[in-house]
Coordinates of C-alpha atoms and ligand atoms in Angstrom, one line a residue:
X1 CA 57.2 84.8 109.5
X2 CA 60.8 85.8 109.1
X3 CA 60.4 89.1 110.9
X4 CA 58.6 87.7 113.9
X5 CA 61.3 88.5 116.4
X6 CA 62.2 91.9 115.2
X7 CA 60.5 93.9 117.9
X8 CA 62.0 94.6 121.3
X9 CA 59.8 94.7 124.3
X10 CA 61.9 97.1 126.3
X11 CA 62.3 100.0 123.9
X12 CA 60.3 101.9 121.2
X13 CA 60.1 100.4 117.7
X14 CA 59.7 102.8 114.9
X15 CA 58.7 102.3 111.2
X16 CA 58.1 106.0 110.8
X17 CA 60.4 108.3 109.0
X18 CA 59.7 111.9 107.8
X19 CA 60.5 110.6 104.3
X20 CA 57.6 108.5 103.1
X21 CA 60.0 106.3 101.1
X22 CA 61.6 105.3 104.4
X23 CA 58.4 104.6 106.3
X24 CA 56.0 101.6 106.2
X25 CA 54.3 101.9 102.8
X26 CA 50.8 100.9 103.9
X27 CA 48.5 102.1 106.7
X28 CA 48.5 99.2 109.1
X29 CA 44.8 99.9 109.9
X30 CA 43.0 100.4 106.6
X31 CA 45.7 99.0 104.3
X32 CA 45.7 102.0 102.0
X33 CA 49.0 103.2 100.4
X34 CA 50.7 105.9 102.5
X35 CA 54.2 105.5 101.0
X36 CA 55.6 106.4 97.7
X37 CA 52.9 107.6 95.3
X38 CA 50.2 107.9 98.0
X39 CA 47.3 110.2 97.2
X40 CA 46.1 110.4 100.8
X41 CA 47.5 112.3 103.8
X42 CA 49.4 110.4 106.4
X43 CA 51.2 111.1 109.6
X44 CA 53.0 109.6 112.7
X45 CA 51.0 107.2 114.7
X46 CA 51.8 105.8 118.2
X47 CA 50.1 102.4 118.6
X48 CA 49.6 103.2 122.3
X49 CA 48.5 106.8 122.4
X50 CA 50.7 108.7 124.9
X51 CA 47.5 110.3 126.3
X52 CA 45.7 106.9 126.4
X53 CA 47.7 106.0 129.6
X54 CA 48.1 108.4 132.5
X55 CA 50.3 111.4 131.7
X56 CA 53.9 110.5 132.2
X57 CA 53.4 106.7 132.2
X58 CA 55.7 106.5 129.2
X59 CA 58.4 108.2 131.1
X60 CA 61.3 109.6 129.1
X61 CA 60.2 107.7 125.9
X62 CA 62.5 104.7 126.3
X63 CA 59.6 102.2 127.0
X64 CA 58.1 100.1 124.3
X65 CA 55.7 101.7 121.9
X66 CA 55.2 101.1 118.2
X67 CA 55.5 104.1 116.0
X68 CA 54.6 104.0 112.3
X69 CA 52.9 105.9 109.5
X70 CA 49.1 105.8 109.3
X71 CA 46.7 107.5 107.1
X72 CA 45.2 110.7 108.6
X73 CA 41.7 109.3 108.7
X74 CA 42.6 106.3 110.7
X75 CA 44.9 108.3 113.0
X76 CA 42.2 110.8 113.8
X77 CA 39.5 108.2 114.3
X78 CA 41.7 106.2 116.7
X79 CA 42.7 109.3 118.7
X80 CA 39.0 110.1 119.3
X81 CA 38.2 106.5 120.4
X82 CA 41.3 106.4 122.6
X83 CA 40.3 109.6 124.4
X84 CA 37.0 108.1 125.3
X85 CA 38.3 104.8 126.4
X86 CA 41.2 106.3 128.3
X87 CA 38.7 108.5 130.3
X88 CA 36.4 105.6 131.1
X89 CA 39.0 103.0 131.8
X90 CA 41.0 105.4 134.1
X91 CA 37.8 106.4 135.9
X92 CA 37.1 102.8 136.6
X93 CA 40.7 101.8 137.3
X94 CA 41.8 100.4 140.7
X95 CA 45.0 102.4 140.1
X96 CA 43.1 105.4 141.5
X97 CA 43.1 103.7 144.9
X98 CA 46.8 103.2 144.7
X99 CA 47.9 106.7 143.9
X100 CA 46.7 110.2 144.4
X101 CA 48.4 111.1 141.1
X102 CA 46.3 108.6 139.1
X103 CA 43.2 109.5 141.0
X104 CA 43.7 113.2 140.0
X105 CA 44.3 112.3 136.4
X106 CA 41.2 110.1 136.3
X107 CA 39.0 112.8 137.8
X108 CA 40.4 115.5 135.6
X109 CA 39.7 113.5 132.4
X110 CA 36.2 112.5 133.5
X111 CA 35.3 116.1 134.3
X112 CA 36.3 117.2 130.8
X113 CA 35.2 114.5 128.5
X114 CA 31.6 114.0 127.3
X115 CA 30.0 110.7 126.6
X116 CA 30.0 110.2 122.8
X117 CA 26.3 109.3 122.4
X118 CA 24.8 111.3 125.2
X119 CA 24.9 115.0 124.4
X120 CA 26.1 117.1 127.3
X121 CA 26.7 114.1 129.7
X122 CA 30.2 114.1 131.2
X123 CA 31.8 110.8 131.9
X124 CA 32.0 111.6 135.6
X125 CA 28.2 112.0 135.6
X126 CA 27.3 108.9 133.7
X127 CA 27.3 106.7 136.8
X128 CA 23.8 107.8 137.7
X129 CA 22.3 105.5 135.0
X130 CA 23.6 102.5 136.8
X131 CA 22.0 103.2 140.1
X132 CA 18.6 103.6 138.3
X133 CA 19.0 100.5 136.2
X134 CA 19.9 98.0 139.0
X135 CA 19.7 99.5 142.4
X136 CA 23.0 97.7 143.1
X137 CA 26.4 99.1 143.9
X138 CA 28.5 99.7 140.8
X139 CA 31.2 97.4 141.9
X140 CA 29.4 94.1 141.8
X141 CA 27.4 94.2 138.6
X142 CA 28.1 94.0 134.9
X143 CA 25.8 94.5 132.0
X144 CA 27.1 92.1 129.4
X145 CA 30.3 90.8 128.0
X146 CA 30.8 93.5 125.5
X147 CA 28.7 96.3 126.8
X148 CA 29.6 97.3 130.3
X149 CA 28.2 100.5 131.7
X150 CA 29.4 103.9 130.6
X151 CA 31.1 102.6 127.5
X152 CA 30.5 102.9 123.9
X153 CA 30.8 99.2 122.9
X154 CA 31.7 99.7 119.3
X155 CA 34.6 101.9 120.4
X156 CA 36.1 99.1 122.5
X157 CA 36.0 96.7 119.6
X158 CA 37.6 99.1 117.2
X159 CA 40.4 100.1 119.6
X160 CA 41.1 96.4 120.3
X161 CA 41.2 95.8 116.6
X162 CA 43.6 98.7 116.0
X163 CA 46.0 97.6 118.8
X164 CA 46.0 94.0 117.6
X165 CA 46.5 95.1 114.0
X166 CA 49.6 97.0 115.0
X167 CA 51.2 94.2 117.0
X168 CA 50.2 91.6 114.4
X169 CA 51.9 93.6 111.6
X170 CA 54.9 94.2 113.8
X171 CA 55.5 90.6 114.6
X172 CA 54.6 89.1 111.2
X173 CA 56.0 91.6 108.6
X174 CA 59.5 91.1 107.4
X175 CA 59.9 94.3 105.4
X176 CA 57.3 97.1 105.8
X177 CA 58.9 99.0 102.9
X178 CA 57.5 96.5 100.5
X179 CA 54.0 95.3 99.7
X180 CA 55.0 91.6 99.9
X181 CA 56.9 92.1 103.1
X182 CA 54.0 93.8 104.9
X183 CA 51.4 91.7 106.7
X184 CA 48.1 93.5 107.4
X185 CA 45.3 92.1 109.6
X186 CA 42.0 92.4 107.9
X187 CA 38.7 92.7 109.8
X188 CA 37.6 89.4 108.1
X189 CA 39.9 87.6 110.5
X190 CA 39.3 89.6 113.7
X191 CA 37.2 88.1 116.5
X192 CA 36.3 90.2 119.5
X193 CA 35.1 87.9 122.2
X194 CA 34.6 90.1 125.3
X195 CA 35.6 92.9 127.5
X196 CA 35.8 92.5 131.3
X197 CA 35.9 95.0 134.1
X198 CA 38.9 94.4 136.5
X199 CA 36.4 93.2 139.2
X200 CA 35.4 90.4 137.0
X201 CA 38.7 89.0 135.8
X202 CA 38.1 85.7 137.7
X203 CA 34.8 84.8 136.0
X204 CA 34.4 81.2 134.8
X205 CA 35.0 82.2 131.2
X206 CA 38.3 83.9 131.8
X207 CA 39.5 81.2 134.1
X208 CA 38.8 78.5 131.6
X209 CA 40.3 80.5 128.7
X210 CA 43.5 81.3 130.6
X211 CA 44.0 77.6 131.3
X212 CA 43.3 76.7 127.6
X213 CA 45.8 79.2 126.2
X214 CA 48.6 79.0 128.7
X215 CA 50.4 76.3 126.7
X216 CA 50.0 77.9 123.3
X217 CA 53.2 79.2 121.8
X218 CA 53.5 82.9 122.5
X219 CA 54.6 85.4 119.8
X220 CA 54.3 88.7 121.6
X221 CA 54.0 89.5 125.3
X222 CA 54.4 93.2 126.0
X223 CA 53.9 95.3 129.1
X224 CA 54.6 99.0 128.8
X225 CA 53.7 102.4 130.2
X226 CA 54.3 101.3 133.8
X227 CA 51.8 98.4 133.4
X228 CA 49.0 100.6 132.0
X229 CA 49.2 98.7 128.7
X230 CA 49.6 95.0 128.1
X231 CA 49.1 92.8 125.1
X232 CA 49.8 89.1 124.4
X233 CA 49.4 87.2 121.2
X234 CA 49.6 83.4 121.0
X235 CA 49.0 80.8 118.3
X236 CA 47.2 77.5 119.0
X237 CA 50.1 75.7 117.4
X238 CA 52.8 76.4 114.9
X239 CA 50.7 74.9 112.0
X240 CA 47.3 76.1 113.1
X241 CA 45.8 79.2 111.7
X242 CA 44.1 80.3 114.9
X243 CA 45.6 82.9 117.1
X244 CA 44.5 84.1 120.6
X245 CA 45.0 87.7 121.8
X246 CA 44.4 89.6 125.0
X247 CA 44.8 93.3 125.9
X248 CA 44.8 95.1 129.3
X249 CA 44.0 98.8 129.3
X250 CA 44.9 101.1 132.2
X251 CA 44.7 98.2 134.8
X252 CA 41.0 98.5 134.3
X253 CA 39.7 96.4 131.4
X254 CA 40.8 93.2 129.8
X255 CA 39.7 92.5 126.2
X256 CA 40.1 89.1 124.5
X257 CA 39.6 87.6 121.1
X258 CA 41.0 85.6 118.3
X259 CA 42.4 85.8 114.8
X260 CA 40.8 83.3 112.6
X261 CA 38.5 83.2 109.6
X262 CA 35.4 85.3 110.5
X263 CA 33.1 82.4 109.6
X264 CA 34.7 80.1 112.1
X265 CA 33.9 79.9 115.7
X266 CA 37.4 79.9 117.2
X267 CA 38.1 76.6 119.1
X268 CA 39.4 78.5 122.1
X269 CA 35.9 79.9 122.8
X270 CA 33.8 76.8 122.3
X271 CA 32.0 75.0 125.1
X272 CA 32.9 77.4 127.9
X273 CA 31.3 77.0 131.3
X274 CA 28.0 79.0 131.6
X275 CA 27.9 82.4 133.3
X276 CA 25.0 82.8 135.6
X277 CA 22.8 85.7 134.7
X278 CA 19.7 87.2 136.4
X279 CA 17.1 89.1 134.5
X280 CA 16.0 92.3 136.0
X281 CA 13.2 93.0 133.6
X282 CA 12.4 94.6 130.3
X283 CA 12.5 98.3 129.8
X284 CA 12.1 100.1 126.4
X285 CA 12.3 96.7 124.7
X286 CA 15.7 95.9 126.1
X287 CA 16.3 93.2 128.7
X288 CA 18.5 94.2 131.6
X289 CA 20.5 91.3 133.0
X290 CA 23.0 91.3 135.8
X291 CA 25.7 88.9 136.9
X292 CA 27.9 88.9 139.9
X293 CA 31.4 89.7 139.1
X294 CA 34.2 87.4 140.2
X295 CA 37.5 89.0 141.1
X296 CA 40.8 87.2 140.3
X297 CA 43.3 86.2 142.9
X298 CA 46.8 87.3 141.9
X299 CA 48.1 83.7 142.0
X300 CA 45.5 82.6 139.6
X301 CA 46.4 85.3 137.1
X302 CA 48.4 83.7 134.3
X303 CA 46.9 85.6 131.3
X304 CA 50.1 87.6 130.6
X305 CA 52.6 85.1 131.9
X306 CA 54.6 83.6 129.0
X307 CA 58.0 83.4 127.4
X308 CA 58.0 84.6 123.8
X309 CA 59.1 81.8 121.4
X310 CA 62.8 82.0 120.6
X311 CA 63.3 85.4 122.2
X312 CA 65.5 86.2 125.1
X313 CA 63.6 88.6 127.3
X314 CA 66.3 91.1 128.2
Ligands
LIG1 ZN1 44.2 104.1 107.3

């Protein structure tokens, strides 16, 4: 991992150049050749889409982002997913309460974006389903670790995968102009453990996982776009193949998972304390369960607190 400390957390990092010979040679998402001799189209990709976070959160462009060459297929697919998750996460974000500007942005997006699998249903109107399903206020229920309301679950997993692929390549590649110098993260090593609404960041799983990982060596710890994007990557130990990762999107959702052989159950997620679920009943063959969400106190929040190994945080 010679290149592990090449990124800078306070400014953009770019592997993109108009000349394909001077850009990263492989799409960091699908692994196909996008460099010299490529037979597919490629273009400029921002790891954190500028429209994913609230307009203006990247300021004048001097904050961290990772820019590289990606194939057009992956780039288009990711933009589509980002648009949906941006709308949903901003609509559910506590940042709306803190600022009229963010509130306006969230409302504008939700009034213009349709739910992907419900034809003609705008994000702003998709709340109604919840009231029917549970008869509880939206703020204190959750519908499952990876399928909270209003969200297209497969989109979450794919966007988390893309974000972690980018950061993983960034910190582990030592020369993206060469095949041997480029590290790509394959789906065969990607574990998606769960996605949590901000009102549930203090649930027993997350509390236990935070305390397990807080001593793991940290290889990336990035906060950018005025706090609307965070990512951390840790390794169980220098000679262990298992990594832990966490993302925070728009101050709204935290997503966590691991990098390990897909046939392994990562140690960090074994024997967690049970979450208490209540079954509401069966409708159309699907069981509806609810669980009370547990907010996190600020002083308990250590998920993104870490010094990166060997790097001076300037
Ligand atoms: Zn691709």
